[in-house]
Coordinates of C-alpha atoms in Angstrom, one line a residue:
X5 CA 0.0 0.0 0.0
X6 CA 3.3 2.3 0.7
X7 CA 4.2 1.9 -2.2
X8 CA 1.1 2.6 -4.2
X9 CA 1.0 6.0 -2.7
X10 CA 4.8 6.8 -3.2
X11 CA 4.1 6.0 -6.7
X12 CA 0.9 7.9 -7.1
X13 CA 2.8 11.0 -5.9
X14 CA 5.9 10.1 -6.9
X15 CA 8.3 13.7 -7.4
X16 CA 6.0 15.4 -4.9
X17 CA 7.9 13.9 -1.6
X18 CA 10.6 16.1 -1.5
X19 CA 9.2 19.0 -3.2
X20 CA 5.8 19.6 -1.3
X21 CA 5.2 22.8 -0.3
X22 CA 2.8 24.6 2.9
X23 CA 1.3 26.4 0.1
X24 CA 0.5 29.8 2.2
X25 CA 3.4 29.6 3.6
X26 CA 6.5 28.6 1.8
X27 CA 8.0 31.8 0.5
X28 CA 7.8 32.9 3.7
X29 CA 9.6 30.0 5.8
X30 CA 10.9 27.1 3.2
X31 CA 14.5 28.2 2.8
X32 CA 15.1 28.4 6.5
X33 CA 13.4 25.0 7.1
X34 CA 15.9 22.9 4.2
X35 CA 19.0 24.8 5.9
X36 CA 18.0 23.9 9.1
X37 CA 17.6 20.1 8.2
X38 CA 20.8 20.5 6.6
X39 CA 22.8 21.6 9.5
X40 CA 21.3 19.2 11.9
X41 CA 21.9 16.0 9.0
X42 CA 18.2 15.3 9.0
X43 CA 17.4 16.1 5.2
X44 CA 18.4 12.3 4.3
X45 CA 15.5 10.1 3.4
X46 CA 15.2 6.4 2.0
X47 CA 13.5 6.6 -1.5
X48 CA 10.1 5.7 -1.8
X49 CA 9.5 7.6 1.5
X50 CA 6.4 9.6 1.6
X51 CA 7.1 11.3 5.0
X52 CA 10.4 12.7 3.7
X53 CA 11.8 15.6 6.5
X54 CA 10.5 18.5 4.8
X55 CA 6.7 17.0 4.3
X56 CA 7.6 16.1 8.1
X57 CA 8.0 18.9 9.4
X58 CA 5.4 20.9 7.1
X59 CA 3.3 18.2 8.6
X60 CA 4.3 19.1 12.3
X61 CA 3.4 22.9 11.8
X62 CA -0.3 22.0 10.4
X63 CA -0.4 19.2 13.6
X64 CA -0.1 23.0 15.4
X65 CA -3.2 24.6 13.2
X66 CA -5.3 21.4 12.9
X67 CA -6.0 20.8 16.8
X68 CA -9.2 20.0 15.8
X69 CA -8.1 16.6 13.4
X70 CA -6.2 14.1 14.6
X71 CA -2.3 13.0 12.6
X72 CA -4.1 10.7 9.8
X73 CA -6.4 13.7 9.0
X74 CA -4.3 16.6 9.5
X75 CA -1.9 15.0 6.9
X76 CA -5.2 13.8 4.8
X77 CA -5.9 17.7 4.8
X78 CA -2.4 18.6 3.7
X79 CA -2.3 16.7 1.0
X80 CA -5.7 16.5 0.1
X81 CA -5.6 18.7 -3.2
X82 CA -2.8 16.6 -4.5
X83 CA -4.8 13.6 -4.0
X84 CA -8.3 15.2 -5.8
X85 CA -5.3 16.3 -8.6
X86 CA -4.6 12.8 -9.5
X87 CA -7.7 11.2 -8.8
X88 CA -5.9 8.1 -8.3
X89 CA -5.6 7.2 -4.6
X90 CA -8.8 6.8 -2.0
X91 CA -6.6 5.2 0.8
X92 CA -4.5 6.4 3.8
X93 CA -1.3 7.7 3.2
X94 CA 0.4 5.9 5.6
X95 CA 0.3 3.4 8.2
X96 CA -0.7 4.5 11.9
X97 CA 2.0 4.8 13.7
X98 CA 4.0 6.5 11.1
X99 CA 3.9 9.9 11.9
X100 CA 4.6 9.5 15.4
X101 CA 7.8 7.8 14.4
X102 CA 8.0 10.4 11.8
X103 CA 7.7 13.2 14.7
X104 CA 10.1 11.5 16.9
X105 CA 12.8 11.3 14.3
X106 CA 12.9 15.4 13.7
X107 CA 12.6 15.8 17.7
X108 CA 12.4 19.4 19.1
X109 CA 15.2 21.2 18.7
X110 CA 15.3 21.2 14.8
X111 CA 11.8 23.1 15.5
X112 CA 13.8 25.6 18.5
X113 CA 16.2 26.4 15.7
X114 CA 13.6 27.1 13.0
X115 CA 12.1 29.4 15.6
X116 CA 14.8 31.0 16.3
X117 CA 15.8 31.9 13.0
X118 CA 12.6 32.4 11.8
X119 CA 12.2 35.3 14.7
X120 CA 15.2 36.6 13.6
X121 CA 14.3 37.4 10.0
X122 CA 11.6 40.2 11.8
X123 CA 12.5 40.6 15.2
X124 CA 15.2 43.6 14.4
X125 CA 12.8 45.1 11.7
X126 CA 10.0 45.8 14.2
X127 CA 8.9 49.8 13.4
X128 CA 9.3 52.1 16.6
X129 CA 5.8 52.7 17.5
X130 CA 6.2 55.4 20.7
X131 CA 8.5 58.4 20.8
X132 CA 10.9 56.8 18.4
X133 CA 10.9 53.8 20.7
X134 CA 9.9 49.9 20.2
X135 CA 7.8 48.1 22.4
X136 CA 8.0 44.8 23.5
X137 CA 6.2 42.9 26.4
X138 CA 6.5 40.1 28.5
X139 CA 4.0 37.7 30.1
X140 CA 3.6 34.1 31.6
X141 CA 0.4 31.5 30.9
X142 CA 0.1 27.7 31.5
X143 CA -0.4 25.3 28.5
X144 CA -2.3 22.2 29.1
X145 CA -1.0 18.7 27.9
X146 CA -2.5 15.0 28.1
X147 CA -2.6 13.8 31.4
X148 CA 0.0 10.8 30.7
X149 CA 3.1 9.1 32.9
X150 CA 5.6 10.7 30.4
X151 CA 4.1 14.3 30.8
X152 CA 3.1 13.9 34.3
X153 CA 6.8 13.1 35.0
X154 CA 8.0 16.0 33.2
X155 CA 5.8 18.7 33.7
X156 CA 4.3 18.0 37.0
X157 CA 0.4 19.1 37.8
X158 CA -1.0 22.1 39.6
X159 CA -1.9 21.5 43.4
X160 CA -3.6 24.1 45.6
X161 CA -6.0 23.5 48.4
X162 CA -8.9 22.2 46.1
X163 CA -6.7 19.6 45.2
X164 CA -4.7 18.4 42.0
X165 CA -5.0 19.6 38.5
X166 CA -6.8 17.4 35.8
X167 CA -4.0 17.8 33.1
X168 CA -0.2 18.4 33.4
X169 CA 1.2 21.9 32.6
X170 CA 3.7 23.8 30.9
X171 CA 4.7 27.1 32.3
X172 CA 5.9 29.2 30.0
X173 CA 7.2 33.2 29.5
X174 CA 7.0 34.5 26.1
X175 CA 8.0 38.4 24.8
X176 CA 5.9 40.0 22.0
X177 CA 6.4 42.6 19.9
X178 CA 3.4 45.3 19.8
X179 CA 3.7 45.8 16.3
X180 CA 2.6 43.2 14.0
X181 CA 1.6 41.3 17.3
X182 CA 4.6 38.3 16.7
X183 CA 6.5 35.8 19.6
X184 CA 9.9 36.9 19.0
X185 CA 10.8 34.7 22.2
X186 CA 10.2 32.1 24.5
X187 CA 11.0 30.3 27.8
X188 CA 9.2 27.0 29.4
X189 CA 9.5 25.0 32.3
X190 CA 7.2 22.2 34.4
X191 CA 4.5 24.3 36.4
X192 CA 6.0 23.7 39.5
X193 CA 9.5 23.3 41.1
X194 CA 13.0 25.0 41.8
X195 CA 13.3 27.9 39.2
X196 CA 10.3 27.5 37.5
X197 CA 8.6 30.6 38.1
X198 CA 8.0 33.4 35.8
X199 CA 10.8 35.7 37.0
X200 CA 13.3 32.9 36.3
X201 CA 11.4 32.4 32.5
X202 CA 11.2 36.2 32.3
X203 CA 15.4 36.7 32.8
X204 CA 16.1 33.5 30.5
X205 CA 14.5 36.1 27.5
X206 CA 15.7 39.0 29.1
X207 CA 19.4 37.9 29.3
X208 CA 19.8 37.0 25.4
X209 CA 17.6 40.3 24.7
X210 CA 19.4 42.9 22.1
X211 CA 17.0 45.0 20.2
X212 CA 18.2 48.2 20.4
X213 CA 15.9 51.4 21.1
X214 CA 13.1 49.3 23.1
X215 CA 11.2 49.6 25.7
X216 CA 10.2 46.9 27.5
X217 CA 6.7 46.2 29.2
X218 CA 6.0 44.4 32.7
X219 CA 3.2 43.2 34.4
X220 CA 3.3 43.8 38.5
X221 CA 4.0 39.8 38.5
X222 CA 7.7 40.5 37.7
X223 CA 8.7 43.1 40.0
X224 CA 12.3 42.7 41.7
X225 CA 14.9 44.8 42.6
X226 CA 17.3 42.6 40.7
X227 CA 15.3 43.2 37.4
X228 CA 14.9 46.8 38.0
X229 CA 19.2 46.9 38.4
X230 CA 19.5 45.0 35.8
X231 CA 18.0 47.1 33.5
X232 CA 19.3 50.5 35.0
X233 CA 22.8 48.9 33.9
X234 CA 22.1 47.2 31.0
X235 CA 20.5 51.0 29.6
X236 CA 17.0 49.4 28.6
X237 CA 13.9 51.4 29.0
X238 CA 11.3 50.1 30.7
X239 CA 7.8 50.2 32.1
X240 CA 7.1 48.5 35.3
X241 CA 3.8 47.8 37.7
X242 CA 4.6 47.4 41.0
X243 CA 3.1 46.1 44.1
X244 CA 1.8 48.2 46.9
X245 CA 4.1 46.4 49.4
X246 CA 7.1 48.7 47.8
X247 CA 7.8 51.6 49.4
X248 CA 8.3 54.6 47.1
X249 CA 8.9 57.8 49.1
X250 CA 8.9 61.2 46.5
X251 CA 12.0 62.7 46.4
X252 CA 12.2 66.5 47.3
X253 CA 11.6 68.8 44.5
X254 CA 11.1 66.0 42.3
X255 CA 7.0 66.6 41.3
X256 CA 6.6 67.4 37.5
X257 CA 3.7 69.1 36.4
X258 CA 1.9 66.2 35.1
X259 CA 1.5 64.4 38.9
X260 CA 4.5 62.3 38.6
X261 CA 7.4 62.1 40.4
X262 CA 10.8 60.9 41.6
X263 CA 11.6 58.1 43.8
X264 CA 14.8 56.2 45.0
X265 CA 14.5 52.3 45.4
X266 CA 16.6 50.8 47.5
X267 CA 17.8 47.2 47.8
X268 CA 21.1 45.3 47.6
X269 CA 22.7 42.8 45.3
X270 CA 25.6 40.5 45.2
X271 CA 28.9 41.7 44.1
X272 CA 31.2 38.7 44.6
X273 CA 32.1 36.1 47.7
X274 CA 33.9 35.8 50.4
X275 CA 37.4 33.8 49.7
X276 CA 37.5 32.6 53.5
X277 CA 33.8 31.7 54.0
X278 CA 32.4 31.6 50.1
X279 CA 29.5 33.9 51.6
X280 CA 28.2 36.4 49.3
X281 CA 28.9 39.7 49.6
X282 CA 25.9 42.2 49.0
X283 CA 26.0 45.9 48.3
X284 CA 23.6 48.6 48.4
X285 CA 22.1 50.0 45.4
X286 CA 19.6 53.2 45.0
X287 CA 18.3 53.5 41.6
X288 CA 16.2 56.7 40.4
X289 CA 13.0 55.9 39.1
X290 CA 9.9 58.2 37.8
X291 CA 7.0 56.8 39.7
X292 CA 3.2 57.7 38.2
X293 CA 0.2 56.9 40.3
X294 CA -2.7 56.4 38.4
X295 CA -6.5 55.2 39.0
X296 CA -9.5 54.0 36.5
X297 CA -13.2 54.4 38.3
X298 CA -14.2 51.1 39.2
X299 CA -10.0 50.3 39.8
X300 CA -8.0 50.3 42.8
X301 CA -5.0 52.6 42.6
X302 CA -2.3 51.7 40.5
X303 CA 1.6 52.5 40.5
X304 CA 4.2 52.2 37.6
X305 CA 8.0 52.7 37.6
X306 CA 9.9 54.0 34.8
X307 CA 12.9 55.6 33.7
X308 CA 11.4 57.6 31.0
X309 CA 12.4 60.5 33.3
X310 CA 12.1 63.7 30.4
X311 CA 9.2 66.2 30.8
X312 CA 8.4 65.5 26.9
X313 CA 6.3 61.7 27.6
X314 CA 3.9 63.0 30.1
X315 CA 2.5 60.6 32.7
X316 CA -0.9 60.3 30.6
X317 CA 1.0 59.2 27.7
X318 CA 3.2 56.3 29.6
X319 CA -0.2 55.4 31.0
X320 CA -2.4 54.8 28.2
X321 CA 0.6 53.1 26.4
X322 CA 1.5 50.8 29.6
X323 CA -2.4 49.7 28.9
X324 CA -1.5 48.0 25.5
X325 CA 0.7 45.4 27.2
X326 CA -2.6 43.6 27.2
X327 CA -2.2 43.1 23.8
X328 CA 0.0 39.9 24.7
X329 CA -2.9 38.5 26.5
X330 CA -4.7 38.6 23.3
X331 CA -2.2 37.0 21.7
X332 CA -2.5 33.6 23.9
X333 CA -6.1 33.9 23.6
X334 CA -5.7 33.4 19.5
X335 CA -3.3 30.9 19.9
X336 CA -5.4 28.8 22.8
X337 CA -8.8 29.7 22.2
X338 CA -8.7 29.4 18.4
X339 CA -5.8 28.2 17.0
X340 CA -5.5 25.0 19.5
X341 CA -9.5 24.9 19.4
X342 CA -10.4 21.2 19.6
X343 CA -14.3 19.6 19.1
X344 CA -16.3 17.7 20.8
X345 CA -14.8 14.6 21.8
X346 CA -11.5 15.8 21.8
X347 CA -9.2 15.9 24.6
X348 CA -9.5 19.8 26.0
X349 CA -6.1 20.1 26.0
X350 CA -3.8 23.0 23.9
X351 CA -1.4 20.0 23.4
X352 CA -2.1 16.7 21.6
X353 CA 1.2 14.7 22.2
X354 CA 1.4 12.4 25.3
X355 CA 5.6 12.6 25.1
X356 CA 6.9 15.0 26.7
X357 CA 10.0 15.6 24.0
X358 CA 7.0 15.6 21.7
X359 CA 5.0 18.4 23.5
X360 CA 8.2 20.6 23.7
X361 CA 8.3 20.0 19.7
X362 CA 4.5 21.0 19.5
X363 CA 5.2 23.9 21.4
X364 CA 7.8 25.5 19.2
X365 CA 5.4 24.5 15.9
X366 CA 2.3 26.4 18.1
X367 CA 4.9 29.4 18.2
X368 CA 6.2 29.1 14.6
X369 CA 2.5 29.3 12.9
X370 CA 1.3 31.6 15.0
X371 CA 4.1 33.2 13.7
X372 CA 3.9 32.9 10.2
X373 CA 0.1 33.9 10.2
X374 CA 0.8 37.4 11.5
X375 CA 3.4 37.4 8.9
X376 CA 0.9 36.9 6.2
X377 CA -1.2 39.5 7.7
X378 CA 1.3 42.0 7.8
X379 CA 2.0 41.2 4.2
X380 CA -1.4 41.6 3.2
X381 CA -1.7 45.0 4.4
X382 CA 1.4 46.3 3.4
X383 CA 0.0 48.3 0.3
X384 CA -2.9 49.8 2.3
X385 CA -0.6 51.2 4.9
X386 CA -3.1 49.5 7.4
X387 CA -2.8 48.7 11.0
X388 CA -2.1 44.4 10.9
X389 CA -4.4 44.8 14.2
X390 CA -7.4 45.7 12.4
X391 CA -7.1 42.6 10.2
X392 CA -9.5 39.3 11.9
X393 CA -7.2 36.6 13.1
X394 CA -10.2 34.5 13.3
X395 CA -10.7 34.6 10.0
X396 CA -7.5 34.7 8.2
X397 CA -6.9 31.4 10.5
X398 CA -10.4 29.9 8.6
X399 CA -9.1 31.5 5.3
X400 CA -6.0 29.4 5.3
X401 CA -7.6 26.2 6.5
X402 CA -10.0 26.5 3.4
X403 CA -7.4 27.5 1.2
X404 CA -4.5 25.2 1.8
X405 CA -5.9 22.3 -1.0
X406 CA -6.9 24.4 -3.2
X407 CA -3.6 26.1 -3.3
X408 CA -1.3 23.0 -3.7
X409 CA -3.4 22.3 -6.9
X410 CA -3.0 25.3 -8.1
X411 CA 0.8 24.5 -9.1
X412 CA 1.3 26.7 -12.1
X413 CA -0.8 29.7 -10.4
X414 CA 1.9 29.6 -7.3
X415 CA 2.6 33.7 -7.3
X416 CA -0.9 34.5 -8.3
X417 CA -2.6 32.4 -6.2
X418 CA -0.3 34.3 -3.9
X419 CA -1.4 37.7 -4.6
X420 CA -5.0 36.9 -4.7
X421 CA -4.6 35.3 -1.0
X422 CA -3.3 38.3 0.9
X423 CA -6.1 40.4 -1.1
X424 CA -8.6 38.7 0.8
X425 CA -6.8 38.5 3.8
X426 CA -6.7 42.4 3.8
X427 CA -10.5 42.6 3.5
X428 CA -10.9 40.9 6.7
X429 CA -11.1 43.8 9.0
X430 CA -12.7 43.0 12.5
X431 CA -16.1 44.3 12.1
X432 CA -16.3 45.3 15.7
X433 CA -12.6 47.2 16.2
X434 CA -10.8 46.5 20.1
X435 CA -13.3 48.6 22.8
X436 CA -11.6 49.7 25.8
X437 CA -13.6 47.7 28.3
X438 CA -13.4 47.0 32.0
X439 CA -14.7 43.9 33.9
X440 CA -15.6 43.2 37.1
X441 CA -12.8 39.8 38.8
X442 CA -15.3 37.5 39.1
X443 CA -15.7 33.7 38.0
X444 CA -18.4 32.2 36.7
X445 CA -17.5 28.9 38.6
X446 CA -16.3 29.3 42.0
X447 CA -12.8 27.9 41.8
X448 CA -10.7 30.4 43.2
X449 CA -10.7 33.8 45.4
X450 CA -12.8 35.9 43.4
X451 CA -16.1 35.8 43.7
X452 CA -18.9 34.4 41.8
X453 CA -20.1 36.1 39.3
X454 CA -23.9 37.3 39.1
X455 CA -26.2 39.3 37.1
X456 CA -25.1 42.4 38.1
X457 CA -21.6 41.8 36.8
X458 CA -21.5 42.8 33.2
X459 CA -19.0 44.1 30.6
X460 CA -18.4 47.8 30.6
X461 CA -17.1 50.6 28.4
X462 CA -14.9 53.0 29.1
X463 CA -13.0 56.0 27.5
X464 CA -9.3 55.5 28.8
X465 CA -7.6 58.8 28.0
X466 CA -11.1 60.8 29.6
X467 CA -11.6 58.3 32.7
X468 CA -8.1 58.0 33.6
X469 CA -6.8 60.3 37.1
X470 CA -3.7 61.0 37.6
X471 CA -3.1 60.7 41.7
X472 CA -1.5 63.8 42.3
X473 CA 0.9 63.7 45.2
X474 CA 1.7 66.8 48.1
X475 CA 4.9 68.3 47.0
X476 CA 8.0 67.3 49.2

């Protein structure tokens, strides 16, 4: 039977394309498998690398079909081409072999240099500056031995969690709305947390003229010193446990002022005892304390210290950090969507090494379909936000057959792709809403949620006070 299908699409092996996608991501993909020795295959072979690892990235869009369908749908207009073969294209089992062969770090180098073809191309976006942004979520695998083992399960009072869990850290660029890095560990243990994910990013980090977005989660002194001497700019919540006294003479017209935080760090050890020694370090910091009606008060730290980016502007554009939690709502809520009967998981693998794999091929088309986006509105001089990532992800599932019969149309095909992609504006544009912490199921320490708990609208840049504080 192998060999009825190798012959049925005999040439194609080898030469099969992601149609949306190949211009975009093929050449990196065959040097890749040539630096790591894996572009060798036994003739005859259907599952060659390439088609392997094409086949891994639409395992990452397909959540909702399992391996013999997903690669039944990518090959699906090459099969109503020739009209020749009804059957499956392989055996079961093979793809998982198939998978196990590429492993996961072929994919964490394809991500990697696939990041770095746009990372350092990002456009400034606020006072000449670029803004990236960090946050942490929790991914969701089978609950088997082999991920149990590696990943561990939530516990809290209420008991254990139903699935094991990846915890990972990613950074996003603003513009464009693309992963340009990522960090992952079990969801429990010794340097697991986010700050240890957060640095892991934060240490390789080189973009120059950024500034750098954090969520109250990551405060420390240690990252607040390491970006005074590193010279990156930053914008920082922080908690109300820090103690931020104002610094005499320091208030600017616009409410904010200046503060000195205090805390010490370690300098080197001790050659008698091998103790650390610690040292004391102030840094200056411009603090702005701000409140939305309905909102506790909130404080941020910054060393945009210059009268020209007033405390208003810092604010509204601190509020666009949210934009990353839209980003793992595409990829969880949509892209990893599963149906009925399917295990409600973002992950389908039930090896560990495999899930790691998965996780870089989530990341990668994710990746590429922002890409497309931002290719299709490059003529209109259009905002890549305004553009449905709903349905541009339903576009390309529909059109992925079609295009792969569509051999001698390739650039065309191309052309006329991205056109519809750019009419798919999002018919209701991004609303600046507040909602009330509450749960509809009563599973943590917010409260339930009731009627009276609805949705509302706001007007940021009217609503928002700036706390003004006594002059010292």
């Amino acid at each position: 039977m192998i060999k009825v299908v190798a012959k049925v699409f005999s040439g194609i092996e080898n030469k099969f394309e992601f149609a949306p996608f190949e211009t975009i991501i093929s050449p990196i993909i065959q040097d890749v498998l040539q630096e790591k020795q894996k572009d060798k295959f036994r003739k005859g072979t259907l599952l060659t690398p390439r088609l392997s690892v094409w086949l891994c990235f639409a395992l990452a869009l397909r959540r909702n079909l399992n391996c013999q369908k997903t690669l039944d749908w990518l090959l699906a207009g090459l099969r109503w081409k020739s009209l020749k073969f009804n059957g499956k294209f392989v055996k079961d089992g093979t793809i998982s072999r198939a998978r196990t062969r590429m492993g996961f770090e072929l994919f964490h180098t394809i991500f990697h240099r696939f990041t770095m073809t746009f990372k350092d191309t990002v456009s400034a976006d606020f006072h000449g500056m670029k803004t990236f942004m960090f946050d942490g979520t929790s991914l969701t695998t089978p609950d088997t031995e082999s991920n149990r083992e590696e990943f561990g399960k939530h516990t809290s009072g209420r008991g254990r969690g139903a699935f094991p869990q990846i915890r990972a850290v990613a950074l996003m660029g603003l513009i464009g709305r693309r992963i340009v890095d990522v960090a992952y560990a079990p969801c429990r243990g010794k340097k697991t947390g986010e700050k240890t994910l957060m640095f892991k990013i934060l240490r390789k980090f080189s973009i120059r003229n950024s500034l750098l977005l954090f969520d109250a989660g990551f405060y420390s002194f240690n990252l607040v010193d390491y970006m005074h001497k590193n010279g990156f700019k930053y914008i920082l919540k922080i908690a109300k446990s820090v103690k931020l006294k104002q610094l005499p003479g320091s208030l600017m017209a616009d409410g904010s002022y200046m503060s000195k935080i205090m805390g010490k760090i370690v300098v080197g050890k001790n050659p008698k005892n091998g103790r650390n020694i610690w040292e004391k370090v102030e840094i200056v910091v411009r603090v702005i304390h701000f409140q939305i009606p309905g909102f506790p008060p909130v404080r941020l730290i910054t060393n945009l210290s210059g009268p020209a980016i007033t405390a208003k502007e810092i604010v509204i554009h601190y509020h666009k950090r949210w934009d990353i939690e839209i980003a793992f709502d595409e990829i969880k809520t949509h892209q990893c969507a599963t149906l009925k009967g399917h295990a409600p998981t973002i992950f389908r693998s039930k090896r560990s090494d495999l899930v790691k794999q998965e996780l870089y091929c989530i990341l990668i088309m994710y990746n590429l379909i922002r890409t497309l986006i931002i290719k299709a509105i490059q003529t209109e001089d259009a905002d890549p936000l305004s553009i449905s990532f709903l349905e541009t992800l339903d576009l390309i599932v529909q059109a992925v057959p079609l295009m792969s019969m569509m051999t001698g149309k390739t650039e065309e095909v191309h052309v006329f792709l991205l056109k519809m992609i750019a009419n798919l504006k999002i018919d209701r544009p991004r609303r600046p809403r507040r909602n009330p912490r509450v749960t509809k199921i009563k599973m943590s320490n917010f409260k339930r949620k009731r009627r009276k708990d609805k949705s509302e609208t706001f007007n940021l840049e009217q609503d928002l006070e700036i706390l003004y504080q006594k002059a010292a």
